[in-house]
Amino acid sequence: MSAARRRVGAVRAELDRRRFLALAGGAGAAAALGGTAGCGSSGAGDEVSGELLRSTARLPEPFQVPLPVPPVAEPVRTRGGAVVHEVEQRAARLEILPGLRTEVWGYDGRFPGPTFVGESGRELRLRVRNTLAVPTSTHLHGGVQKPEFDGHPTDLVLPSGFPDPRKRRGHGKHSEHSMVKPSEWTVSRGHKEYVYPLEQAATTLWYHDHRMDFSAPQVWRGLAGMFLIHDDEESGLPLPEDTRDIPLMICDRAFEEDGSFRYPSLDPSLTGEPGVREKYMEGVTGDVVLVNGAPWPELEVSAERYRFRILNASNARRFRLVLDPGPREGAAFVQVGSDSGLLAAPRSHEALPVSPAERFDVVVDFGAYPVGSTVRLVNTLGSGGTRDVMRFRVARRPKRGGGAPQVPRRLADVRKLRAAQAVAERQFDFRLKQVDGARMWTVNGKPYDPGSPLASPRLDTVERWRFTSDFHHPVHVHLAHFQVLARGGKSPLSTDAGWKDTVDVRPYEVVDVLVRFSGYRGRYMLHCHNLEHEDMAMMADFRVV
Ligand code: C2O
Ligand code: CU
Ligand code: CU
């Protein structure tokens, strides 16, 4: 048996085991999926997909380092109405674990990269220079931009001297997953200017690497950052701002003894064979939780409301976040926004399930805690170190007259799509499948084949898309935003509300969404945002016509 088949065979066995467990659980299994914490010594219960990679580095005690907040990028100039930013993808050595150095591949050598802040309707141009040793593709996740600026996996920024993939002969070492026809590649040398029109409402986006076959290890090494858009509707609301509006990029990692990132790549140079060791085909999870790049940090807050833009930037780990202790009164989290903008009205949650790439824009009221108390942000799906995320220390009273008021009952004009608006229905099945003798992560039975779109929706229409799965698959659609219509034929979760670009599809679940295609025609994609699944072919093109 080939190595690839053996690798996938192991995944199959694990999936069969889970299916068996699910069946054995009968009707109760479905409830369990939405319910309590995962179990299992590896941290891989039914709610956590992926295999735990343990650090060999000495790990710090939690809550010893302050929460860093990534700097907001300054534009280099404005050109016409457009704002121009420059950023360089480069290697840098950062102190992530106290006393150790970690080489990161970061935007401007940072991890997370700088936060870009744009204004709705004002074009932002991002010039990305790549001085790493590998190709990159920068994708603005949730952004509405033309296909040539969308950061498609085959649209590469090559470092100087790197061989041009269009000239590669035969299938070479990459043949196992990536059978990209030479004509499918687009290539820039050294740098590329991405044009983001930002013709979209205020929202919390992020940007990250999307290189064909290698997104997972390249994001793991640091190529990700936040991207916020503001508009007038949002600035008219009395939401917490400035130092009370803080992005929380949450992701797990593992570290080698010397402090370097640990990751099970088949070829750690990321220039040869893509993919991870067989054990990690389901996804790679680490034993260290980083928030804004710091392990289990602490944030000092005053006893007032804060707005947090929560992003799960993990490759495979799912979180379910709660506050411990919960507030004396009121909800733990008042959600004001989803992936793609503000909600029509706030929603209260005691727990936030966050799958990879999802965002939750929430307000937390520390006024509900006595000054001097500490509040942990806990991941109820984790065990051991991955149960803790970060801690807040309620250090002082707010300044007199300070503090944002209660979240208003009406936030934004969000029109609810109706099923009757859908002009077409399509199904996308996310499944591990046998393809040409090897099992692969597929969409509708096919491993990714760039240039062969699975759907051709019309611009300015709404379609009903059904996602089905054999496993946890956070399904993400480029360009088009959607609203969740149903889960398993029933109403969606309360945390599914609003415009989204990523939805958590749980094992054997059927999720119906209404997708609105607006913006631009051309080639875009949908894929699983478990980055190991994504690299192992769980992507598909669609073409807006
Ligand atoms: Cu955040 Cu195509 O991805
Ligand atoms: Cu995206
Ligand atoms: Cu997946």
Coordinates of C-alpha atoms and ligand atoms in Angstrom, one line a residue:
M1 CA 0.0 0.0 0.0
S2 CA 1.3 3.5 -0.8
A3 CA 2.1 5.9 2.0
A4 CA -0.8 8.1 1.0
R5 CA -3.2 5.2 1.1
R6 CA -1.9 4.1 4.5
R7 CA -2.2 7.7 5.7
V8 CA -5.8 8.0 4.6
G9 CA -6.6 4.5 5.8
A10 CA -5.8 5.6 9.3
V11 CA -8.2 8.5 8.9
R12 CA -10.9 6.2 7.6
A13 CA -10.5 4.0 10.6
E14 CA -10.9 6.9 12.9
L15 CA -14.0 8.2 11.0
D16 CA -15.5 4.7 11.1
R17 CA -14.9 4.6 14.9
R18 CA -16.6 8.0 15.2
R19 CA -19.5 7.0 13.0
F20 CA -19.9 3.9 15.1
L21 CA -19.9 6.0 18.3
A22 CA -22.4 8.4 16.7
L23 CA -24.7 5.5 15.7
A24 CA -24.3 3.9 19.1
G25 CA -25.4 7.1 20.7
G26 CA -28.5 7.0 18.6
A27 CA -30.6 10.2 18.8
G28 CA -28.6 11.4 21.7
A29 CA -25.5 11.7 19.6
A30 CA -27.0 14.7 17.7
A31 CA -27.6 16.5 21.0
A32 CA -24.1 15.6 22.2
L33 CA -22.7 17.3 19.2
G34 CA -24.3 20.6 20.1
G35 CA -23.7 20.1 23.8
T36 CA -21.0 19.3 26.2
A37 CA -17.3 19.2 26.2
G38 CA -15.2 16.8 24.1
C39 CA -13.5 13.9 25.8
G40 CA -10.5 11.7 25.1
S41 CA -7.0 12.0 26.3
S42 CA -5.7 13.5 23.1
G43 CA -8.3 16.3 23.5
A44 CA -10.0 14.8 20.4
G45 CA -13.5 14.2 21.5
D46 CA -16.4 14.4 19.1
E47 CA -16.3 18.1 19.1
V48 CA -12.6 18.5 18.3
S49 CA -11.3 17.5 15.0
G50 CA -7.6 17.0 14.4
E51 CA -4.8 15.3 16.1
L52 CA -3.0 16.9 19.1
L53 CA 0.7 17.7 18.4
R54 CA 2.4 18.2 21.8
S55 CA 5.1 20.7 22.4
T56 CA 8.5 19.6 23.5
A57 CA 9.3 23.1 24.6
R58 CA 8.8 24.0 28.3
L59 CA 5.5 25.8 28.4
P60 CA 4.9 28.8 30.6
E61 CA 2.2 29.1 33.3
P62 CA -0.9 30.7 32.0
F63 CA -1.8 34.4 32.4
Q64 CA 1.9 35.5 32.9
V65 CA 2.2 37.7 29.8
P66 CA 0.1 40.8 28.9
L67 CA -2.2 40.6 25.8
P68 CA -0.5 42.2 22.9
V69 CA -2.6 44.2 20.5
P70 CA -1.3 44.2 16.9
P71 CA -0.5 47.7 15.7
V72 CA -2.9 49.3 13.2
A73 CA -1.1 49.7 9.9
E74 CA -0.4 53.2 8.7
P75 CA -1.0 53.9 4.9
V76 CA 2.1 54.9 2.9
R77 CA 0.0 57.3 0.8
T78 CA -3.3 58.0 -0.6
R79 CA -3.7 57.9 -4.3
G80 CA -6.9 59.5 -5.6
G81 CA -9.6 58.3 -3.3
A82 CA -7.6 55.1 -2.5
V83 CA -5.5 54.4 0.5
V84 CA -2.2 52.5 -0.2
H85 CA -0.6 50.2 2.3
E86 CA 2.6 48.2 2.0
V87 CA 3.5 45.1 3.9
E88 CA 6.4 42.7 3.6
Q89 CA 6.1 39.0 4.2
R90 CA 9.3 38.1 6.0
A91 CA 10.9 35.9 8.6
A92 CA 11.6 37.3 12.1
R93 CA 12.5 35.9 15.4
L94 CA 10.0 36.7 18.1
E95 CA 9.7 35.9 21.8
I96 CA 6.4 34.0 22.0
L97 CA 7.3 31.6 24.9
P98 CA 9.1 33.6 27.6
G99 CA 12.9 33.1 27.2
L100 CA 12.7 31.4 23.8
R101 CA 12.9 32.6 20.2
T102 CA 10.5 31.5 17.5
E103 CA 11.0 32.0 13.9
V104 CA 7.8 33.3 12.4
W105 CA 6.9 34.1 8.8
G106 CA 4.8 37.1 9.3
Y107 CA 3.4 40.2 7.5
D108 CA 6.0 42.8 8.4
G109 CA 7.6 40.0 10.5
R110 CA 4.8 40.1 13.0
F111 CA 2.4 37.5 14.2
P112 CA -0.4 38.4 14.0
G113 CA 0.4 40.8 11.2
P114 CA -0.6 44.5 11.5
T115 CA -4.3 45.2 11.6
F116 CA -5.6 47.0 8.5
V117 CA -8.5 49.3 9.1
G118 CA -10.5 50.4 6.1
E119 CA -13.5 52.5 5.5
S120 CA -16.5 51.1 3.7
G121 CA -16.6 52.3 0.1
R122 CA -13.0 53.6 0.1
E123 CA -10.6 51.5 -2.0
L124 CA -7.6 50.1 -0.1
R125 CA -4.6 48.9 -2.0
L126 CA -2.3 46.4 -0.3
R127 CA 1.1 46.0 -1.8
V128 CA 2.5 42.7 -0.5
R129 CA 6.2 42.1 -0.9
N130 CA 7.4 38.5 -0.4
T131 CA 10.9 38.1 0.9
L132 CA 10.3 34.6 2.3
A133 CA 11.8 31.5 0.7
V134 CA 8.5 30.2 -0.6
P135 CA 5.6 31.4 -2.7
T136 CA 2.6 33.0 -1.1
S137 CA -0.9 34.1 -2.0
T138 CA -2.7 36.7 0.3
H139 CA -6.4 36.3 0.7
L140 CA -8.7 38.8 2.3
H141 CA -11.1 36.5 4.0
G142 CA -14.7 37.8 3.7
G143 CA -13.6 40.6 1.4
V144 CA -15.6 41.3 -1.8
Q145 CA -12.9 41.8 -4.4
K146 CA -12.3 40.9 -8.0
P147 CA -11.0 37.4 -8.7
E148 CA -7.5 38.6 -9.6
F149 CA -7.2 40.2 -6.2
D150 CA -8.9 37.4 -4.2
G151 CA -5.7 35.5 -3.3
H152 CA -6.6 32.4 -5.2
P153 CA -4.3 29.4 -4.3
T154 CA -2.9 29.3 -7.8
D155 CA -2.2 33.1 -8.0
L156 CA 1.3 33.2 -6.5
V157 CA 3.7 35.8 -5.4
L158 CA 7.1 34.1 -6.0
P159 CA 10.2 35.1 -4.2
S160 CA 13.0 36.1 -6.5
G161 CA 14.8 33.0 -7.9
F162 CA 11.9 30.6 -7.0
P163 CA 11.1 28.3 -10.0
D164 CA 8.1 29.3 -12.0
P165 CA 5.4 26.6 -11.6
R166 CA 4.1 27.2 -15.1
K167 CA 7.4 25.8 -16.4
R168 CA 7.4 22.7 -14.2
R169 CA 7.3 19.5 -16.4
G170 CA 5.2 16.5 -15.7
H171 CA 3.5 16.1 -12.3
G172 CA 6.7 16.0 -10.3
K173 CA 6.6 15.5 -6.6
H174 CA 3.4 17.4 -6.3
S175 CA 1.4 15.0 -8.2
E176 CA -0.2 13.4 -5.2
H177 CA -2.5 16.3 -4.5
S178 CA -1.9 19.1 -6.8
M179 CA -2.5 18.4 -10.4
V180 CA -2.6 22.0 -11.4
K181 CA -2.5 22.5 -15.1
P182 CA 0.4 24.9 -16.0
S183 CA -2.1 27.3 -17.6
E184 CA -4.0 27.6 -14.2
W185 CA -1.1 29.4 -12.5
T186 CA -0.8 33.2 -12.3
V187 CA 2.5 34.5 -11.1
S188 CA 3.9 37.8 -9.8
R189 CA 7.5 38.2 -9.1
G190 CA 8.4 39.5 -5.6
H191 CA 5.3 41.6 -5.0
K192 CA 1.7 42.1 -5.9
E193 CA -0.7 45.0 -5.3
Y194 CA -4.1 43.7 -4.2
V195 CA -7.0 46.0 -4.8
Y196 CA -9.8 45.9 -2.2
P197 CA -12.8 48.1 -3.1
L198 CA -14.3 47.6 0.4
E199 CA -17.8 48.1 -1.0
Q200 CA -19.2 46.3 2.0
A201 CA -20.6 47.0 5.4
A202 CA -18.6 47.4 8.6
T203 CA -17.1 44.1 9.6
T204 CA -14.4 42.0 11.1
L205 CA -12.3 40.3 8.4
W206 CA -8.9 38.7 8.4
Y207 CA -6.2 38.1 5.9
H208 CA -4.0 35.0 5.5
D209 CA -1.9 33.0 3.2
H210 CA -3.7 30.8 0.7
R211 CA -0.8 29.2 -1.2
M212 CA -1.8 26.0 -3.1
D213 CA -1.0 22.9 -1.0
F214 CA 0.8 24.8 1.7
S215 CA -1.7 27.2 3.4
A216 CA -1.8 25.2 6.6
P217 CA 2.0 25.3 7.4
Q218 CA 2.3 28.9 6.2
V219 CA -0.5 30.1 8.3
W220 CA 0.8 28.1 11.2
R221 CA 4.1 29.9 10.9
G222 CA 2.4 33.2 11.2
L223 CA 0.9 34.5 7.9
A224 CA -2.3 35.9 9.2
G225 CA -3.7 39.2 10.5
M226 CA -6.9 41.1 11.2
F227 CA -8.7 43.5 8.8
L228 CA -11.5 45.7 10.0
I229 CA -13.9 47.8 8.0
H230 CA -15.9 50.7 9.5
D231 CA -18.9 52.5 8.1
D232 CA -21.2 55.3 9.2
E233 CA -24.0 53.0 10.4
E234 CA -21.5 51.5 12.8
S235 CA -19.9 54.7 14.0
G236 CA -23.4 56.1 14.8
L237 CA -23.7 53.3 17.4
P238 CA -22.6 53.8 21.0
L239 CA -20.3 50.7 20.9
P240 CA -17.0 50.6 22.9
E241 CA -14.2 52.1 20.8
D242 CA -10.5 52.7 20.7
T243 CA -8.7 51.0 23.5
R244 CA -12.1 49.3 24.4
D245 CA -12.3 47.7 20.9
I246 CA -9.8 44.9 20.8
P247 CA -9.3 42.1 18.3
L248 CA -8.7 38.6 19.8
M249 CA -7.0 36.3 17.3
I250 CA -7.2 33.0 18.9
C251 CA -5.2 30.0 17.6
D252 CA -3.4 26.9 18.9
R253 CA 0.2 26.1 18.1
A254 CA 2.9 23.6 19.2
F255 CA 6.5 24.4 19.9
E256 CA 9.9 22.5 19.7
E257 CA 12.3 22.5 22.6
D258 CA 14.2 25.4 21.0
G259 CA 11.1 27.5 20.7
S260 CA 10.5 27.0 17.0
F261 CA 7.0 26.2 15.8
R262 CA 6.4 22.5 15.6
Y263 CA 4.4 21.1 12.7
P264 CA 4.3 17.7 11.0
S265 CA 5.1 18.7 7.4
L266 CA 6.3 15.9 5.2
D267 CA 8.8 18.5 3.8
P268 CA 9.5 21.2 6.4
S269 CA 11.1 23.4 3.7
L270 CA 7.7 23.7 2.1
T271 CA 9.2 23.4 -1.3
G272 CA 8.7 19.7 -2.0
E273 CA 6.1 17.3 -1.1
P274 CA 3.0 18.9 0.5
G275 CA 1.0 17.5 3.3
V276 CA 1.4 16.3 6.8
R277 CA 2.4 13.0 8.4
E278 CA -0.3 10.3 8.3
K279 CA -1.4 10.7 11.9
Y280 CA -2.3 14.4 11.3
M281 CA -4.5 14.1 8.2
E282 CA -7.6 15.1 10.1
G283 CA -6.0 18.4 11.1
V284 CA -3.2 19.6 13.3
T285 CA -4.0 20.9 16.8
G286 CA -1.5 22.3 19.3
D287 CA -1.2 22.3 23.0
V288 CA -0.6 26.1 23.4
V289 CA -3.4 28.6 23.0
L290 CA -2.2 32.0 21.7
V291 CA -4.2 35.1 21.7
N292 CA -2.8 37.8 19.4
G293 CA 0.3 35.7 19.3
A294 CA 0.9 35.4 23.1
P295 CA 0.4 32.2 25.2
W296 CA -2.6 32.4 27.5
P297 CA -2.2 36.2 28.0
E298 CA -3.9 38.5 30.5
L299 CA -5.6 41.7 29.8
E300 CA -6.2 44.4 32.5
V301 CA -9.6 46.0 32.0
S302 CA -11.7 48.5 33.8
A303 CA -15.1 47.6 35.0
E304 CA -17.0 48.7 31.8
R305 CA -18.0 47.4 28.4
Y306 CA -15.4 46.1 25.9
R307 CA -15.9 45.1 22.3
F308 CA -13.9 42.0 21.2
R309 CA -13.5 40.9 17.6
I310 CA -13.0 37.2 18.2
L311 CA -11.4 35.2 15.4
N312 CA -10.5 31.5 15.5
A313 CA -7.4 31.5 13.3
S314 CA -6.5 27.9 14.2
N315 CA -5.8 25.4 11.5
A316 CA -8.2 22.8 12.8
R317 CA -9.2 23.4 16.5
R318 CA -12.7 24.3 17.3
F319 CA -13.4 26.4 20.5
R320 CA -16.4 26.8 22.7
L321 CA -15.8 29.9 24.7
V322 CA -17.4 30.8 28.0
L323 CA -16.5 33.3 30.8
D324 CA -15.5 31.8 34.2
P325 CA -17.0 33.0 36.4
G326 CA -20.0 34.2 34.4
P327 CA -21.2 37.8 35.1
R328 CA -23.4 38.5 38.1
E329 CA -26.1 39.8 35.8
G330 CA -26.6 40.0 32.1
A331 CA -25.2 37.7 29.4
A332 CA -21.6 36.7 29.2
F333 CA -21.4 37.8 25.5
V334 CA -23.6 40.3 23.7
Q335 CA -23.0 39.5 20.0
V336 CA -23.2 42.6 17.8
G337 CA -21.6 41.2 14.6
S338 CA -21.0 38.0 12.7
D339 CA -18.4 37.1 10.0
S340 CA -19.7 39.6 7.5
G341 CA -21.1 42.5 9.4
L342 CA -23.3 43.8 12.3
L343 CA -26.4 41.9 13.3
A344 CA -29.8 43.5 13.0
A345 CA -30.1 43.3 16.8
P346 CA -27.8 42.1 19.5
R347 CA -28.0 38.5 20.7
S348 CA -27.0 37.2 24.1
H349 CA -25.0 34.1 24.5
E350 CA -23.5 32.2 27.4
A351 CA -21.2 30.2 25.1
L352 CA -19.7 30.9 21.7
P353 CA -18.9 27.9 19.5
V354 CA -16.2 29.2 17.1
S355 CA -14.9 27.0 14.3
P356 CA -11.8 27.9 12.3
A357 CA -12.1 31.2 10.4
E358 CA -15.4 32.2 12.0
R359 CA -15.6 35.7 13.7
F360 CA -17.8 36.8 16.6
D361 CA -18.0 40.5 17.3
V362 CA -19.1 40.7 20.9
V363 CA -19.5 43.1 23.8
V364 CA -18.5 41.9 27.3
D365 CA -19.5 44.0 30.3
F366 CA -16.9 43.9 33.0
G367 CA -19.1 46.2 35.0
A368 CA -20.8 43.0 36.1
Y369 CA -17.7 42.0 38.0
P370 CA -16.3 43.5 41.2
V371 CA -13.1 45.4 40.8
G372 CA -10.2 43.2 41.7
S373 CA -11.7 40.0 40.3
T374 CA -10.3 37.9 37.5
V375 CA -12.3 36.3 34.7
R376 CA -11.1 33.5 32.6
L377 CA -12.0 33.0 29.0
V378 CA -12.3 29.2 28.9
N379 CA -12.6 26.8 26.0
T380 CA -15.0 24.1 27.2
L381 CA -13.9 21.8 24.3
G382 CA -10.3 21.8 25.5
S383 CA -8.6 19.8 28.2
G384 CA -5.5 20.5 30.2
G385 CA -3.7 23.6 28.7
T386 CA -6.2 24.0 25.9
R387 CA -9.0 24.6 28.3
D388 CA -7.6 28.0 29.1
V389 CA -7.6 30.8 26.5
M390 CA -6.8 34.0 28.4
R391 CA -7.7 36.0 31.5
F392 CA -9.1 39.4 32.2
R393 CA -8.2 41.2 35.4
V394 CA -10.8 43.8 36.4
A395 CA -8.3 46.3 37.7
R396 CA -10.2 49.6 38.2
R397 CA -13.5 51.4 37.9
P398 CA -14.2 53.2 34.6
K399 CA -13.3 56.9 34.4
R400 CA -16.2 59.1 35.6
G401 CA -18.9 59.3 33.0
G402 CA -16.8 56.9 31.0
G403 CA -17.8 53.5 29.6
A404 CA -20.1 52.6 26.7
P405 CA -23.8 52.4 27.5
Q406 CA -25.8 49.3 27.0
V407 CA -25.7 47.9 23.5
P408 CA -28.6 49.4 21.6
R409 CA -31.5 47.2 20.6
R410 CA -31.2 47.9 17.0
L411 CA -27.8 47.7 15.3
A412 CA -27.9 47.6 11.5
D413 CA -30.1 47.2 8.5
V414 CA -29.8 43.5 7.8
R415 CA -32.4 42.2 5.5
K416 CA -33.3 38.6 6.1
L417 CA -33.2 36.5 3.0
R418 CA -36.2 34.2 2.3
A419 CA -35.9 30.7 0.9
A420 CA -38.3 31.8 -1.9
Q421 CA -35.7 34.2 -3.3
A422 CA -33.4 31.3 -4.2
V423 CA -33.2 30.8 -8.0
A424 CA -31.2 27.6 -7.8
E425 CA -30.4 24.9 -5.3
R426 CA -27.1 23.1 -5.1
Q427 CA -25.5 20.6 -2.8
F428 CA -21.9 20.4 -1.8
D429 CA -20.8 17.2 0.0
F430 CA -17.6 17.4 2.1
R431 CA -16.3 13.9 2.5
L432 CA -13.3 11.7 2.7
K433 CA -13.3 9.6 -0.5
Q434 CA -11.4 7.1 -2.5
V435 CA -10.1 8.7 -5.6
D436 CA -7.8 6.8 -8.0
G437 CA -6.7 4.4 -5.3
A438 CA -6.0 7.1 -2.7
R439 CA -8.5 8.5 -0.2
M440 CA -8.7 12.2 -0.2
W441 CA -10.7 15.1 1.3
T442 CA -13.2 15.9 -1.4
V443 CA -16.1 18.2 -2.4
N444 CA -18.8 16.3 -4.2
G445 CA -16.5 13.4 -4.6
K446 CA -13.7 15.4 -6.3
P447 CA -10.4 16.5 -5.1
Y448 CA -9.7 20.1 -5.9
D449 CA -9.2 20.7 -9.6
P450 CA -8.5 24.4 -10.2
G451 CA -10.2 25.7 -13.4
S452 CA -13.1 23.2 -13.2
P453 CA -15.9 25.1 -11.4
L454 CA -18.6 23.0 -9.7
A455 CA -21.2 25.8 -10.0
S456 CA -21.9 28.9 -12.1
P457 CA -24.2 31.1 -10.1
R458 CA -25.5 34.3 -11.7
L459 CA -24.3 37.7 -10.4
D460 CA -27.0 39.4 -8.2
T461 CA -29.0 36.3 -7.5
V462 CA -29.6 34.3 -4.4
E463 CA -29.1 30.5 -4.3
R464 CA -29.8 27.9 -1.7
W465 CA -26.7 25.8 -1.0
R466 CA -26.8 22.7 1.0
F467 CA -23.6 21.5 2.8
T468 CA -23.4 17.9 4.0
S469 CA -20.5 16.2 5.6
D470 CA -18.9 13.1 7.2
F471 CA -16.9 15.1 9.8
H472 CA -16.4 18.6 11.2
H473 CA -15.9 20.9 8.2
P474 CA -16.0 24.7 8.6
V475 CA -17.2 25.5 5.2
H476 CA -16.2 28.9 3.7
V477 CA -17.3 30.6 0.6
H478 CA -15.2 33.3 -1.1
L479 CA -16.8 36.5 -2.3
A480 CA -20.4 35.7 -1.5
H481 CA -21.9 36.1 2.0
F482 CA -24.7 33.9 3.2
Q483 CA -27.4 33.5 5.9
V484 CA -27.9 30.1 7.6
L485 CA -31.4 28.9 6.8
A486 CA -31.5 25.5 8.6
R487 CA -29.5 22.9 10.4
G488 CA -30.7 19.3 9.9
G489 CA -34.0 20.8 8.6
K490 CA -34.5 22.7 11.9
S491 CA -33.8 26.3 12.8
P492 CA -30.2 27.4 12.9
L493 CA -28.3 27.9 16.1
S494 CA -28.6 31.3 17.8
T495 CA -24.9 31.8 17.0
D496 CA -25.5 31.3 13.3
A497 CA -27.3 34.6 13.0
G498 CA -26.4 37.4 10.5
W499 CA -24.3 37.5 7.3
K500 CA -21.6 34.9 7.3
D501 CA -18.9 33.5 5.1
T502 CA -18.0 30.5 7.2
V503 CA -20.3 27.9 8.7
D504 CA -19.5 25.1 11.0
V505 CA -20.8 21.9 9.4
R506 CA -20.8 19.1 12.0
P507 CA -20.5 15.4 11.4
Y508 CA -23.4 14.0 9.3
E509 CA -25.1 17.3 9.5
V510 CA -27.1 19.0 6.7
V511 CA -26.7 22.8 6.7
D512 CA -28.8 25.0 4.3
V513 CA -27.6 28.5 3.6
L514 CA -28.9 31.2 1.3
V515 CA -26.0 32.7 -0.6
R516 CA -26.1 36.1 -2.3
F517 CA -23.8 36.6 -5.2
S518 CA -22.9 40.2 -5.5
G519 CA -19.9 42.1 -6.4
Y520 CA -18.0 40.6 -9.3
R521 CA -18.1 37.9 -11.9
G522 CA -15.4 35.3 -12.3
R523 CA -13.6 32.5 -10.6
Y524 CA -14.0 32.1 -6.8
M525 CA -13.9 29.2 -4.5
L526 CA -15.5 27.4 -1.6
H527 CA -13.6 25.1 0.7
C528 CA -13.2 23.6 4.1
H529 CA -11.3 25.9 6.4
N530 CA -9.7 23.1 8.3
L531 CA -6.4 24.1 6.7
E532 CA -5.1 20.5 6.6
H533 CA -8.3 19.4 4.8
E534 CA -8.0 22.5 2.5
D535 CA -4.4 21.6 1.6
M536 CA -5.4 18.0 1.0
A537 CA -7.8 19.0 -1.8
M538 CA -11.1 19.9 0.0
M539 CA -11.7 22.9 -2.2
A540 CA -13.7 23.7 -5.3
D541 CA -14.0 26.6 -7.7
F542 CA -17.2 28.2 -8.7
R543 CA -17.7 30.8 -11.3
V544 CA -20.0 33.8 -11.0
V545 CA -21.5 34.5 -14.4
Ligands
C2O1 CU1 -9.9 32.1 4.9 CU2 -10.2 30.6 1.2 O1 -10.0 31.3 3.1
CU2 CU -12.0 33.5 2.1
CU3 CU -12.9 19.7 6.5

